[in-house]
Short mmCIF file of C-alpha atoms and ligand atoms in Angstrom, two decimals:
data_model
loop_
_atom_site.label_atom_id
_atom_site.label_comp_id
_atom_site.label_asym_id
_atom_site.label_seq_id
_atom_site.Cartn_x
_atom_site.Cartn_y
_atom_site.Cartn_z
CA MET A 3 -38.63 -1.61 -0.03
CA VAL A 4 -35.42 -3.66 -0.11
CA GLU A 5 -35.14 -5.24 -3.48
CA ALA A 6 -33.08 -9.07 -3.77
CA TYR A 7 -30.31 -8.97 -6.35
CA ALA A 8 -30.58 -11.77 -8.77
CA PRO A 9 -27.23 -12.76 -9.70
CA PRO A 10 -26.96 -13.33 -13.88
CA HIS A 11 -25.08 -17.04 -13.01
CA GLY A 12 -28.35 -18.03 -11.52
CA SER A 13 -26.85 -19.47 -7.85
CA ILE A 14 -26.11 -17.96 -4.76
CA THR A 15 -22.57 -15.90 -5.06
CA PRO A 16 -19.65 -17.60 -2.88
CA VAL A 17 -18.25 -14.65 -2.17
CA ILE A 18 -18.97 -10.93 -1.85
CA ILE A 19 -16.40 -8.83 -1.81
CA VAL A 20 -17.01 -5.05 -0.95
CA GLY A 21 -14.28 -2.68 -2.39
CA ALA A 22 -12.76 -2.44 -5.70
CA GLY A 23 -9.34 -1.38 -4.20
CA PRO A 24 -6.42 -3.40 -5.15
CA VAL A 25 -6.86 -5.66 -2.31
CA GLY A 26 -10.96 -6.55 -3.26
CA LEU A 27 -9.62 -7.26 -6.90
CA LEU A 28 -6.63 -9.13 -6.16
CA LEU A 29 -8.81 -11.54 -4.24
CA ALA A 30 -11.41 -11.20 -6.48
CA LEU A 31 -8.77 -12.10 -9.30
CA ARG A 32 -7.41 -15.12 -7.19
CA LEU A 33 -11.29 -16.56 -6.24
CA ALA A 34 -12.09 -16.50 -9.78
CA GLN A 35 -8.55 -18.31 -10.72
CA SER A 36 -9.68 -21.29 -8.67
CA ASN A 37 -13.24 -20.96 -10.19
CA ILE A 38 -14.90 -19.41 -7.47
CA ARG A 39 -17.43 -17.02 -8.32
CA SER A 40 -17.86 -13.17 -6.23
CA ILE A 41 -19.70 -9.86 -6.56
CA VAL A 42 -17.51 -6.99 -5.80
CA LEU A 43 -19.70 -4.09 -4.64
CA GLU A 44 -17.81 -0.58 -4.72
CA GLN A 45 -19.20 2.44 -3.71
CA ASP A 46 -17.18 4.69 -6.22
CA THR A 47 -18.14 4.70 -9.77
CA THR A 48 -14.54 4.21 -11.13
CA LEU A 49 -11.30 2.83 -9.65
CA GLY A 50 -9.60 5.47 -7.47
CA ALA A 51 -7.23 7.55 -8.42
CA ALA A 52 -5.60 9.27 -5.04
CA PRO A 53 -2.14 9.06 -5.14
CA ARG A 54 -1.25 6.06 -2.84
CA ALA A 55 0.99 3.04 -2.84
CA ILE A 56 3.94 3.16 -5.03
CA GLY A 57 6.43 0.13 -4.59
CA TYR A 58 5.98 -3.79 -4.57
CA TYR A 59 8.30 -6.02 -3.12
CA GLY A 60 9.08 -9.32 -1.72
CA PRO A 61 7.07 -12.25 -1.84
CA VAL A 62 4.07 -9.60 -3.78
CA HIS A 63 5.91 -10.79 -6.37
CA ASN A 64 5.01 -14.15 -6.34
CA VAL A 65 1.91 -13.45 -5.89
CA PHE A 66 1.71 -11.54 -8.84
CA LYS A 67 3.41 -14.28 -10.79
CA GLU A 68 0.47 -16.43 -9.53
CA ALA A 69 -2.07 -14.14 -10.51
CA GLY A 70 -0.77 -14.03 -14.01
CA ILE A 71 -0.04 -10.13 -13.72
CA TYR A 72 3.91 -9.90 -12.83
CA ASP A 73 5.10 -9.46 -16.24
CA GLN A 74 3.17 -6.67 -16.95
CA VAL A 75 3.43 -4.79 -13.70
CA ALA A 76 7.39 -5.41 -13.81
CA ARG A 77 7.53 -4.12 -17.90
CA GLU A 78 5.47 -1.03 -16.92
CA GLY A 79 6.75 -0.11 -13.21
CA MET A 80 9.94 1.27 -12.82
CA PRO A 81 12.51 -1.11 -10.85
CA SER A 82 14.81 0.06 -8.17
CA GLY A 83 17.31 -2.14 -6.45
CA GLY A 84 17.54 -0.30 -3.31
CA TYR A 85 17.18 2.96 -1.36
CA VAL A 86 19.26 6.00 -0.48
CA TRP A 87 18.85 8.27 2.08
CA ARG A 88 19.29 11.86 1.47
CA THR A 89 19.69 15.19 2.77
CA LEU A 90 17.52 17.97 1.27
CA PRO A 91 18.58 19.44 -1.95
CA THR A 92 21.86 21.57 -1.64
CA GLU A 93 21.52 25.01 -3.92
CA ASP A 94 24.55 26.49 -5.68
CA GLN A 95 24.43 30.37 -6.42
CA THR A 96 22.48 30.25 -9.62
CA GLY A 97 19.75 28.78 -7.52
CA THR A 98 20.29 25.14 -9.38
CA LYS A 99 19.28 22.44 -6.67
CA ALA A 100 21.54 19.19 -6.58
CA LEU A 101 20.32 16.02 -4.74
CA GLY A 102 21.24 16.23 -1.26
CA SER A 103 24.18 14.07 -0.22
CA VAL A 104 23.88 10.33 0.54
CA LEU A 105 23.56 9.54 4.18
CA CYS A 106 22.94 5.62 3.49
CA ARG A 107 22.38 3.52 0.76
CA ASN A 108 20.47 0.37 0.73
CA ILE A 109 21.65 -2.40 -2.50
CA MET A 110 19.01 -5.11 -2.24
CA SER A 111 19.91 -6.62 -5.72
CA ARG A 112 21.83 -6.00 -9.07
CA PRO A 113 19.94 -6.63 -12.74
CA ASP A 114 21.50 -9.95 -14.41
CA SER A 115 23.08 -9.40 -17.79
CA ASP A 116 20.11 -9.09 -19.49
CA GLY A 117 19.27 -6.03 -17.65
CA GLN A 118 16.29 -7.77 -15.82
CA TYR A 119 15.94 -8.17 -11.46
CA LYS A 120 15.54 -11.30 -10.39
CA ILE A 121 12.08 -11.83 -9.39
CA CYS A 122 11.19 -11.00 -5.35
CA THR A 123 14.61 -9.24 -5.23
CA TYR A 124 13.76 -5.76 -5.94
CA SER A 125 11.09 -2.98 -5.76
CA ILE A 126 8.42 -2.50 -8.77
CA GLN A 127 7.50 1.37 -8.61
CA LEU A 128 4.02 1.40 -9.89
CA ALA A 129 1.12 3.84 -9.08
CA GLN A 130 -1.53 2.13 -7.54
CA CYS A 131 -4.25 3.27 -9.45
CA ARG A 132 -2.21 1.35 -12.68
CA LEU A 133 -1.69 -1.64 -10.28
CA ALA A 134 -5.83 -1.79 -9.81
CA GLU A 135 -6.17 -1.21 -13.21
CA ILE A 136 -4.08 -4.64 -14.27
CA MET A 137 -6.01 -6.31 -11.80
CA LEU A 138 -9.67 -5.42 -12.99
CA GLU A 139 -8.63 -6.14 -16.87
CA GLU A 140 -7.04 -9.52 -15.58
CA LEU A 141 -10.64 -10.20 -13.62
CA THR A 142 -12.93 -9.41 -16.46
CA LYS A 143 -11.39 -11.69 -18.80
CA THR A 144 -12.20 -14.42 -16.29
CA GLY A 145 -15.98 -13.97 -16.26
CA LEU A 146 -16.20 -15.08 -12.94
CA SER A 147 -16.48 -11.67 -10.92
CA ASP A 148 -19.44 -8.83 -10.86
CA VAL A 149 -17.92 -5.71 -10.52
CA LEU A 150 -21.09 -3.31 -9.28
CA TRP A 151 -19.83 0.33 -9.56
CA GLY A 152 -21.92 2.67 -7.73
CA HIS A 153 -22.90 0.52 -4.92
CA ARG A 154 -22.22 1.69 -1.12
CA VAL A 155 -23.02 -1.74 1.46
CA THR A 156 -24.81 0.19 4.15
CA ASP A 157 -25.92 -3.19 6.30
CA LEU A 158 -25.28 -6.58 6.78
CA SER A 159 -26.41 -9.33 8.68
CA GLN A 160 -25.42 -13.24 9.03
CA ASP A 161 -26.47 -16.76 10.13
CA GLU A 162 -24.94 -20.47 10.01
CA SER A 163 -26.27 -20.48 5.91
CA GLY A 164 -24.69 -17.42 4.80
CA VAL A 165 -24.58 -13.55 4.85
CA THR A 166 -27.01 -10.78 3.34
CA VAL A 167 -25.70 -7.44 2.65
CA THR A 168 -27.44 -4.14 1.75
CA ALA A 169 -26.40 -1.85 -0.85
CA VAL A 170 -27.59 1.78 -2.06
CA SER A 171 -27.11 2.80 -5.34
CA GLY A 172 -27.71 6.86 -6.23
CA GLU A 173 -31.78 7.42 -6.02
CA ARG A 174 -32.83 3.74 -6.50
CA GLU A 175 -33.96 1.23 -3.78
CA PRO A 176 -31.52 -0.34 -1.56
CA LYS A 177 -30.34 -3.70 -3.01
CA SER A 178 -29.68 -6.93 -1.18
CA PHE A 179 -27.22 -9.50 -2.06
CA GLN A 180 -26.68 -13.19 -0.64
CA GLY A 181 -23.38 -15.21 -0.47
CA LEU A 182 -21.90 -17.78 1.21
CA TYR A 183 -19.01 -15.39 2.90
CA LEU A 184 -18.13 -11.85 2.89
CA ALA A 185 -14.54 -9.79 2.53
CA GLY A 186 -14.69 -6.31 3.83
CA CYS A 187 -11.78 -4.98 1.60
CA ASP A 188 -13.47 -1.24 2.02
CA GLY A 189 -10.41 0.42 3.26
CA GLY A 190 -9.35 1.98 6.38
CA LYS A 191 -12.87 3.64 7.26
CA SER A 192 -14.03 0.59 6.61
CA ASN A 193 -17.85 0.14 7.20
CA ILE A 194 -17.97 -3.76 7.46
CA ARG A 195 -15.26 -3.21 9.92
CA LYS A 196 -18.30 -1.21 11.73
CA LEU A 197 -21.08 -3.25 11.38
CA LEU A 198 -19.18 -6.41 12.33
CA GLY A 199 -18.37 -4.25 15.98
CA ILE A 200 -14.91 -4.93 15.54
CA ARG A 201 -12.56 -2.35 17.05
CA LEU A 202 -9.13 -0.82 15.73
CA ALA A 203 -6.30 -0.61 18.43
CA GLY A 204 -2.87 1.84 18.29
CA HIS A 205 -2.48 5.38 17.54
CA SER A 206 -2.14 8.32 15.07
CA TRP A 207 0.71 10.32 14.27
CA PRO A 208 0.76 14.17 14.86
CA GLU A 209 2.18 15.17 11.09
CA ARG A 210 0.41 15.67 8.15
CA PHE A 211 1.63 14.21 5.12
CA ILE A 212 1.12 15.11 1.43
CA ALA A 213 1.49 12.84 -1.57
CA THR A 214 1.93 14.74 -5.46
CA ASP A 215 2.31 12.99 -8.53
CA VAL A 216 4.64 15.53 -10.65
CA LEU A 217 5.41 15.26 -13.68
CA ARG A 218 8.88 16.78 -14.32
CA THR A 219 12.31 16.56 -16.19
CA ALA A 220 14.68 15.30 -14.05
CA PRO A 221 18.36 16.26 -15.01
CA VAL A 222 19.81 13.24 -13.47
CA VAL A 223 18.08 9.83 -12.85
CA GLU A 224 20.47 8.02 -9.70
CA ASP A 225 20.63 4.41 -9.19
CA PRO A 226 18.84 3.21 -7.37
CA PRO A 227 16.02 6.10 -8.23
CA VAL A 228 13.93 5.92 -5.09
CA HIS A 229 15.47 8.42 -2.17
CA PHE A 230 14.16 9.08 1.21
CA THR A 231 14.78 12.51 2.54
CA VAL A 232 15.84 12.88 5.96
CA ASP A 233 15.25 16.09 8.04
CA PRO A 234 13.55 16.56 10.91
CA ARG A 235 10.74 18.86 9.51
CA TYR A 236 11.10 18.81 5.49
CA TRP A 237 11.25 14.82 5.27
CA GLY A 238 9.75 13.00 2.70
CA VAL A 239 10.04 10.19 0.00
CA VAL A 240 11.07 10.55 -3.86
CA THR A 241 10.29 7.74 -6.67
CA PRO A 242 9.60 7.56 -10.10
CA LEU A 243 6.21 6.21 -11.13
CA GLU A 244 7.22 4.97 -14.68
CA HIS A 245 10.41 4.25 -16.24
CA VAL A 246 12.29 7.62 -16.44
CA GLU A 247 15.23 8.94 -18.16
CA PRO A 248 17.46 12.04 -17.31
CA GLY A 249 16.75 15.22 -19.57
CA VAL A 250 13.07 13.47 -20.68
CA LYS A 251 9.71 14.75 -18.66
CA GLY A 252 8.63 11.74 -16.60
CA LEU A 253 5.84 11.04 -13.58
CA TRP A 254 7.39 10.98 -10.28
CA ARG A 255 6.28 10.78 -6.66
CA TYR A 256 6.70 13.34 -3.92
CA SER A 257 5.33 12.73 -1.04
CA MET A 258 6.28 15.09 1.94
CA ALA A 259 5.79 16.04 5.52
CA VAL A 260 3.58 18.87 6.31
CA PRO A 261 5.37 20.36 9.16
CA ALA A 262 3.52 21.70 12.51
CA TYR A 263 4.14 24.96 11.67
CA GLU A 264 6.25 27.14 9.38
CA GLU A 265 7.88 30.42 10.35
CA ALA A 266 6.78 33.90 9.17
CA GLU A 267 9.90 36.57 8.73
CA ASP A 268 9.37 37.88 11.96
CA GLY A 269 10.06 34.24 13.34
CA SER A 270 6.06 33.73 14.58
CA ARG A 271 4.92 30.51 14.12
CA ILE A 272 1.72 29.98 11.03
CA PHE A 273 0.21 27.19 11.83
CA LEU A 274 -1.59 26.21 8.43
CA THR A 275 -5.05 24.81 8.01
CA ASP A 276 -5.57 21.69 5.73
CA GLU A 277 -7.30 23.78 3.28
CA GLU A 278 -4.16 26.06 3.58
CA VAL A 279 -2.00 23.08 3.27
CA VAL A 280 -3.14 22.20 -0.14
CA GLU A 281 -3.01 25.49 -1.74
CA PRO A 282 -1.18 25.12 -5.01
CA LYS A 283 1.26 27.82 -3.72
CA TYR A 284 2.32 26.05 -0.19
CA VAL A 285 2.48 22.32 -2.04
CA ASN A 286 5.09 23.97 -4.73
CA SER A 287 6.55 25.58 -1.34
CA LEU A 288 7.26 21.93 -0.26
CA LEU A 289 8.25 20.68 -3.67
CA LEU A 290 10.86 22.88 -4.55
CA ARG A 291 12.48 22.07 -0.98
CA GLN A 292 12.98 18.75 -3.09
CA ILE A 293 13.13 19.07 -6.44
CA ASP A 294 16.68 18.69 -7.75
CA GLY A 295 17.72 20.76 -11.30
CA PRO A 296 17.76 24.30 -12.57
CA ARG A 297 14.64 26.84 -11.62
CA PRO A 298 12.17 27.81 -12.22
CA SER A 299 11.63 23.87 -12.10
CA ASP A 300 9.54 22.90 -14.86
CA HIS A 301 7.23 20.60 -12.55
CA VAL A 302 3.56 20.13 -12.81
CA VAL A 303 1.40 18.67 -10.37
CA VAL A 304 -0.94 15.88 -11.66
CA ARG A 305 -2.52 14.87 -8.46
CA LYS A 306 -2.16 15.74 -5.06
CA SER A 307 -3.55 14.40 -1.59
CA LEU A 308 -3.51 14.88 1.98
CA TYR A 309 -3.18 12.45 4.42
CA LYS A 310 -3.26 11.43 8.06
CA MET A 311 -1.15 8.91 9.16
CA HIS A 312 -1.85 5.86 11.66
CA GLN A 313 -0.80 2.71 13.35
CA LEU A 314 -3.29 0.39 13.95
CA LEU A 315 -4.80 -2.93 13.86
CA ALA A 316 -8.16 -4.38 13.91
CA SER A 317 -9.08 -6.75 17.17
CA THR A 318 -9.76 -9.40 14.66
CA MET A 319 -10.36 -10.14 10.82
CA HIS A 320 -12.89 -12.53 11.10
CA ARG A 321 -16.15 -13.14 12.49
CA GLY A 322 -18.54 -15.42 11.56
CA ARG A 323 -18.83 -15.59 7.78
CA CYS A 324 -17.00 -12.13 7.19
CA PHE A 325 -13.76 -11.49 7.42
CA LEU A 326 -11.72 -8.01 6.75
CA ALA A 327 -8.42 -7.53 4.62
CA GLY A 328 -5.97 -4.53 3.28
CA ASP A 329 -6.77 -1.48 5.18
CA ALA A 330 -9.85 -2.48 6.80
CA ALA A 331 -7.99 -4.45 8.58
CA HIS A 332 -4.74 -2.22 9.31
CA ILE A 333 -3.03 0.55 9.02
CA ASN A 334 0.59 1.57 8.97
CA ASN A 335 2.11 5.11 7.66
CA PRO A 336 3.54 4.62 4.14
CA ILE A 337 7.01 5.12 4.94
CA GLY A 338 8.78 1.73 3.13
CA GLY A 339 5.74 0.71 1.39
CA LEU A 340 4.21 -1.60 3.82
CA GLY A 341 0.56 -1.09 3.74
CA LEU A 342 -0.78 -2.44 0.44
CA CYS A 343 1.95 -5.54 -0.14
CA THR A 344 0.15 -6.66 3.39
CA GLY A 345 -2.87 -6.18 2.30
CA LEU A 346 -2.12 -7.86 -1.09
CA LEU A 347 -0.90 -10.70 0.89
CA ASP A 348 -3.88 -10.65 3.54
CA ALA A 349 -6.10 -11.21 0.04
CA ASP A 350 -3.94 -14.21 -0.88
CA ALA A 351 -3.94 -15.99 2.16
CA LEU A 352 -7.83 -15.38 2.05
CA HIS A 353 -7.83 -16.58 -1.61
CA GLN A 354 -6.32 -19.46 0.29
CA ALA A 355 -8.79 -20.22 3.11
CA LEU A 356 -11.56 -19.90 0.76
CA GLU A 357 -10.30 -22.18 -1.42
CA ILE A 358 -9.45 -24.62 1.08
CA VAL A 359 -12.81 -24.39 2.88
CA ARG A 360 -14.68 -25.85 -0.27
CA ARG A 361 -12.68 -29.40 0.64
CA THR A 362 -12.48 -29.72 4.18
CA ILE A 363 -12.44 -28.58 7.94
CA ASP A 364 -14.16 -26.48 10.57
CA PRO A 365 -14.01 -23.31 8.67
CA GLN A 366 -14.32 -21.59 11.97
CA THR A 367 -11.00 -22.96 13.16
CA LEU A 368 -9.62 -21.91 9.13
CA PHE A 369 -10.77 -18.35 9.62
CA SER A 370 -9.67 -17.50 13.09
CA ARG A 371 -6.20 -19.06 11.78
CA TYR A 372 -6.33 -16.64 8.69
CA SER A 373 -7.09 -13.76 11.32
CA SER A 374 -4.55 -14.66 14.14
CA GLU A 375 -1.79 -15.09 11.34
CA ARG A 376 -2.20 -12.23 9.59
CA ARG A 377 -2.50 -10.58 12.90
CA ARG A 378 0.69 -11.49 13.87
CA VAL A 379 2.34 -10.16 10.66
CA PHE A 380 1.16 -6.75 11.38
CA GLN A 381 1.69 -6.55 14.99
CA ASN A 382 5.24 -8.28 14.89
CA ILE A 383 6.42 -6.96 11.28
CA ILE A 384 4.76 -4.36 9.69
CA HIS A 385 3.84 -2.08 12.68
CA PRO A 386 7.53 -2.07 13.94
CA TYR A 387 9.41 -2.05 10.80
CA SER A 388 7.01 1.15 8.96
CA SER A 389 7.18 2.86 12.45
CA ALA A 390 11.10 2.75 12.57
CA ASN A 391 11.42 3.39 8.59
CA LYS A 392 9.01 7.03 9.61
CA THR A 393 10.84 7.96 12.89
CA ARG A 394 14.48 7.55 11.22
CA LEU A 395 13.58 10.33 8.61
CA HIS A 396 12.71 12.49 10.99
CA GLY A 397 14.05 11.62 14.58
CA ALA A 398 17.34 13.29 14.71
CA ASP A 399 19.61 15.90 12.73
CA PRO A 400 20.35 13.73 9.43
CA GLU A 401 24.11 13.48 10.03
CA ASP A 402 23.27 12.44 13.67
CA THR A 403 20.83 9.51 12.24
CA ALA A 404 23.73 8.55 9.76
CA ARG A 405 26.01 8.05 12.32
CA GLU A 406 23.98 6.68 15.05
CA ASP A 407 20.98 4.79 13.59
CA TRP A 408 21.39 0.96 14.34
CA TYR A 409 20.05 -0.15 10.85
CA PHE A 410 22.27 2.21 8.92
CA GLN A 411 25.57 0.87 10.88
CA ALA A 412 24.18 -2.70 9.62
CA LEU A 413 23.90 -1.63 6.25
CA ARG A 414 27.33 0.63 6.21
CA LYS A 415 28.99 -2.83 7.50
CA GLY A 416 27.80 -4.67 4.93
CA ASP A 417 27.83 -8.02 6.76
CA PRO A 418 25.80 -10.21 4.64
CA LYS A 419 24.62 -12.36 7.82
CA GLU A 420 23.33 -9.57 9.58
CA LEU A 421 21.53 -7.93 6.25
CA ALA A 422 19.92 -10.76 5.97
CA SER A 423 18.75 -11.33 9.37
CA ILE A 424 17.18 -7.89 9.32
CA ASN A 425 15.18 -8.72 6.03
CA ALA A 426 14.39 -12.01 6.92
CA PRO A 427 11.51 -11.48 8.63
CA LEU A 428 9.95 -9.68 5.14
CA TYR A 429 11.14 -12.43 2.84
CA ASN A 430 10.29 -15.42 5.02
CA ASN A 431 7.18 -14.46 7.12
CA TRP A 432 5.46 -11.78 5.43
CA ARG A 433 3.42 -14.13 3.14
CA SER A 434 1.27 -16.86 4.81
CA ASP A 435 0.86 -20.41 3.57
CA MET A 436 -2.63 -21.05 4.81
CA TRP A 437 -2.00 -24.84 3.74
CA SER A 438 1.02 -25.36 5.92
CA LEU A 439 -0.66 -23.94 8.81
CA ILE A 440 -3.74 -25.76 9.09
CA GLY A 441 -1.59 -29.07 8.44
CA THR A 442 0.22 -30.08 5.08
CA SER A 443 -1.92 -33.82 5.60
CA LEU A 444 -4.53 -31.93 4.09
CA LYS A 445 -3.15 -30.76 1.04
CA GLY A 446 -4.10 -33.74 -0.88
CA ILE A 447 -7.69 -33.38 -0.07
C1 LIG B 20 0.94 8.58 0.47
C2 LIG B 20 0.77 6.99 0.49
C3 LIG B 20 1.55 6.02 0.09
C4 LIG B 20 1.44 5.07 0.08
N1 LIG B 20 2.47 4.07 -0.59
C5 LIG B 20 2.45 2.90 -0.55
C6 LIG B 20 3.32 1.69 -1.06
O1 LIG B 20 3.98 2.41 -1.86
N2 LIG B 20 3.65 0.71 -0.70
C7 LIG B 20 2.34 -0.13 -0.08
O2 LIG B 20 2.55 -1.23 0.03
N3 LIG B 20 1.33 0.89 0.59
C8 LIG B 20 1.37 2.19 0.71
N4 LIG B 20 0.25 3.09 0.72
C9 LIG B 20 -0.80 1.98 1.54
C10 LIG B 20 -1.75 1.96 0.37
O3 LIG B 20 -2.19 2.71 -0.34
C11 LIG B 20 -3.11 1.20 0.99
O4 LIG B 20 -2.67 -0.01 2.15
C12 LIG B 20 -4.05 0.37 0.16
O5 LIG B 20 -4.62 1.34 -0.63
C13 LIG B 20 -5.11 -0.33 0.85
O6 LIG B 20 -5.86 -1.05 -0.23
P1 LIG B 20 -7.35 -1.73 0.19
O7 LIG B 20 -7.76 -2.19 -1.12
O8 LIG B 20 -7.18 -2.04 0.89
O9 LIG B 20 -8.13 -0.43 0.68
P2 LIG B 20 -8.59 1.07 -0.64
O10 LIG B 20 -7.53 1.03 -1.48
O11 LIG B 20 -8.76 2.03 0.30
O12 LIG B 20 -10.19 0.47 -1.09
C14 LIG B 20 -11.18 0.53 -0.49
C15 LIG B 20 -12.13 0.80 -1.47
O13 LIG B 20 -13.24 0.09 -1.12
C16 LIG B 20 -14.41 1.26 -1.25
N5 LIG B 20 -15.62 1.26 -0.33
C17 LIG B 20 -15.03 1.80 0.84
N6 LIG B 20 -16.39 1.88 1.84
C18 LIG B 20 -17.32 1.03 0.70
C19 LIG B 20 -18.62 0.93 1.20
N7 LIG B 20 -19.40 1.09 2.48
N8 LIG B 20 -19.39 0.10 0.10
C20 LIG B 20 -18.67 -0.36 -1.06
N9 LIG B 20 -17.32 0.21 -1.15
C21 LIG B 20 -16.83 0.87 -0.32
C22 LIG B 20 -13.63 2.57 -1.64
O14 LIG B 20 -13.90 3.54 -2.45
C23 LIG B 20 -12.26 1.93 -2.24
O15 LIG B 20 -12.34 1.77 -3.66
C24 LIG B 20 0.66 4.19 0.69
C25 LIG B 20 -0.33 5.06 1.13
C26 LIG B 20 -0.68 6.20 1.17
C27 LIG B 20 -1.50 7.09 1.49
#
């Protein structure tokens, strides 16, 4: 038997959100700030803690500002005014490793005289799990969203007037929830996407990728503190996850490619299973290639997670009264930090659409616009940028990449016009202004 859920506020819930990841939470927060109630159904019993996103930049800062969380996110995160590409660290006779040599730098901005960066001009480095906590704290204050933990959505139906979803919670009888609209923010394996019969198109990368959160004492903290390691086999990304200082223990993220095979002493190839890759001994061997400083290294792995990488886009982000946002709709490899940022900008666009539809126009036209606009952003900007960011790290010998890569050449030339044109899509076209897209004449309604 399916028991009907009675919302505590007594009337039908405007928006049901599936998934309390950062995309679902931001959507709930922005809706609450527009006085639109929601229910968030989350299958897990707590917020996710896996090592995932770390860097937020460009127009996402404005969305944080509008959501009232920018100051806290900026205060807790480590600012990075750009990125550096390096070779693997080099070792001296004592075994101490120095950071690898610099192949190229992208300095996007410098702090003002007060030491602060201007909003939107830099990247904030903060663990995704902390960002989600900040969003949840802010959402709870609104009192306009019921977040139900341990509720896994298993079924849905919709008609012209609304949506009904079924969720199971432990051993209890399944419950049904009714809403006017449904947002599937349930991540890459989205059940909502499957229930709506929406396809994913694209490809998967062959390599595995391991993300580790590591406590360590860095002998130096370079400016900017984020670097990419360029290497055909052991490429990766190194970034602080909080304010770090040289000589003081701090939290860092080491995200590293897992080569297809390792070589044994006799030259034979060893192919490791996923279980073997996550064993502490192997993870340590990867880390010791990336971590600079004296040996033995004092690092401690706090969290680790092994991933596959994909470039996938849903065939639509809208069906009837249901929408997809975030990883449920699109997945890209994490180099360059574009996945969650794009998902947060989906939540922003969907919030605008759900605000507009309260007052005006044919919902299907509006929601189709949401889908086509956010799919355009992924197809034309995020997919090509993230694919190039990744292949730049391992496509060739580091010195050849440094010399030949077109993006590196542009960075070295430093022509402000050319650089601005390279970055323009991320600044001008990443965020969607749904009001403008459907016609500004509606703004006064
Ligand atoms: C190593 C790594 C580094 C990354 N770095 C960056 C970065 O620096 N910057 C960036 O922008 N992006 C980055 N990303 C991408 C980013 O992590 C994802 O884009 C982000 O997690 C997507 O958020 P989401 O809320 O859409 O989905 P998720 O975070 O996956 O959340 C989905 C939620 O839905 C819940 N759920 C699933 N199914 C159901 C169901 N049936 N019922 C109820 N609940 C359900 C899940 O439990 C989960 O809590 C990185 C990813 C990885 C793996």
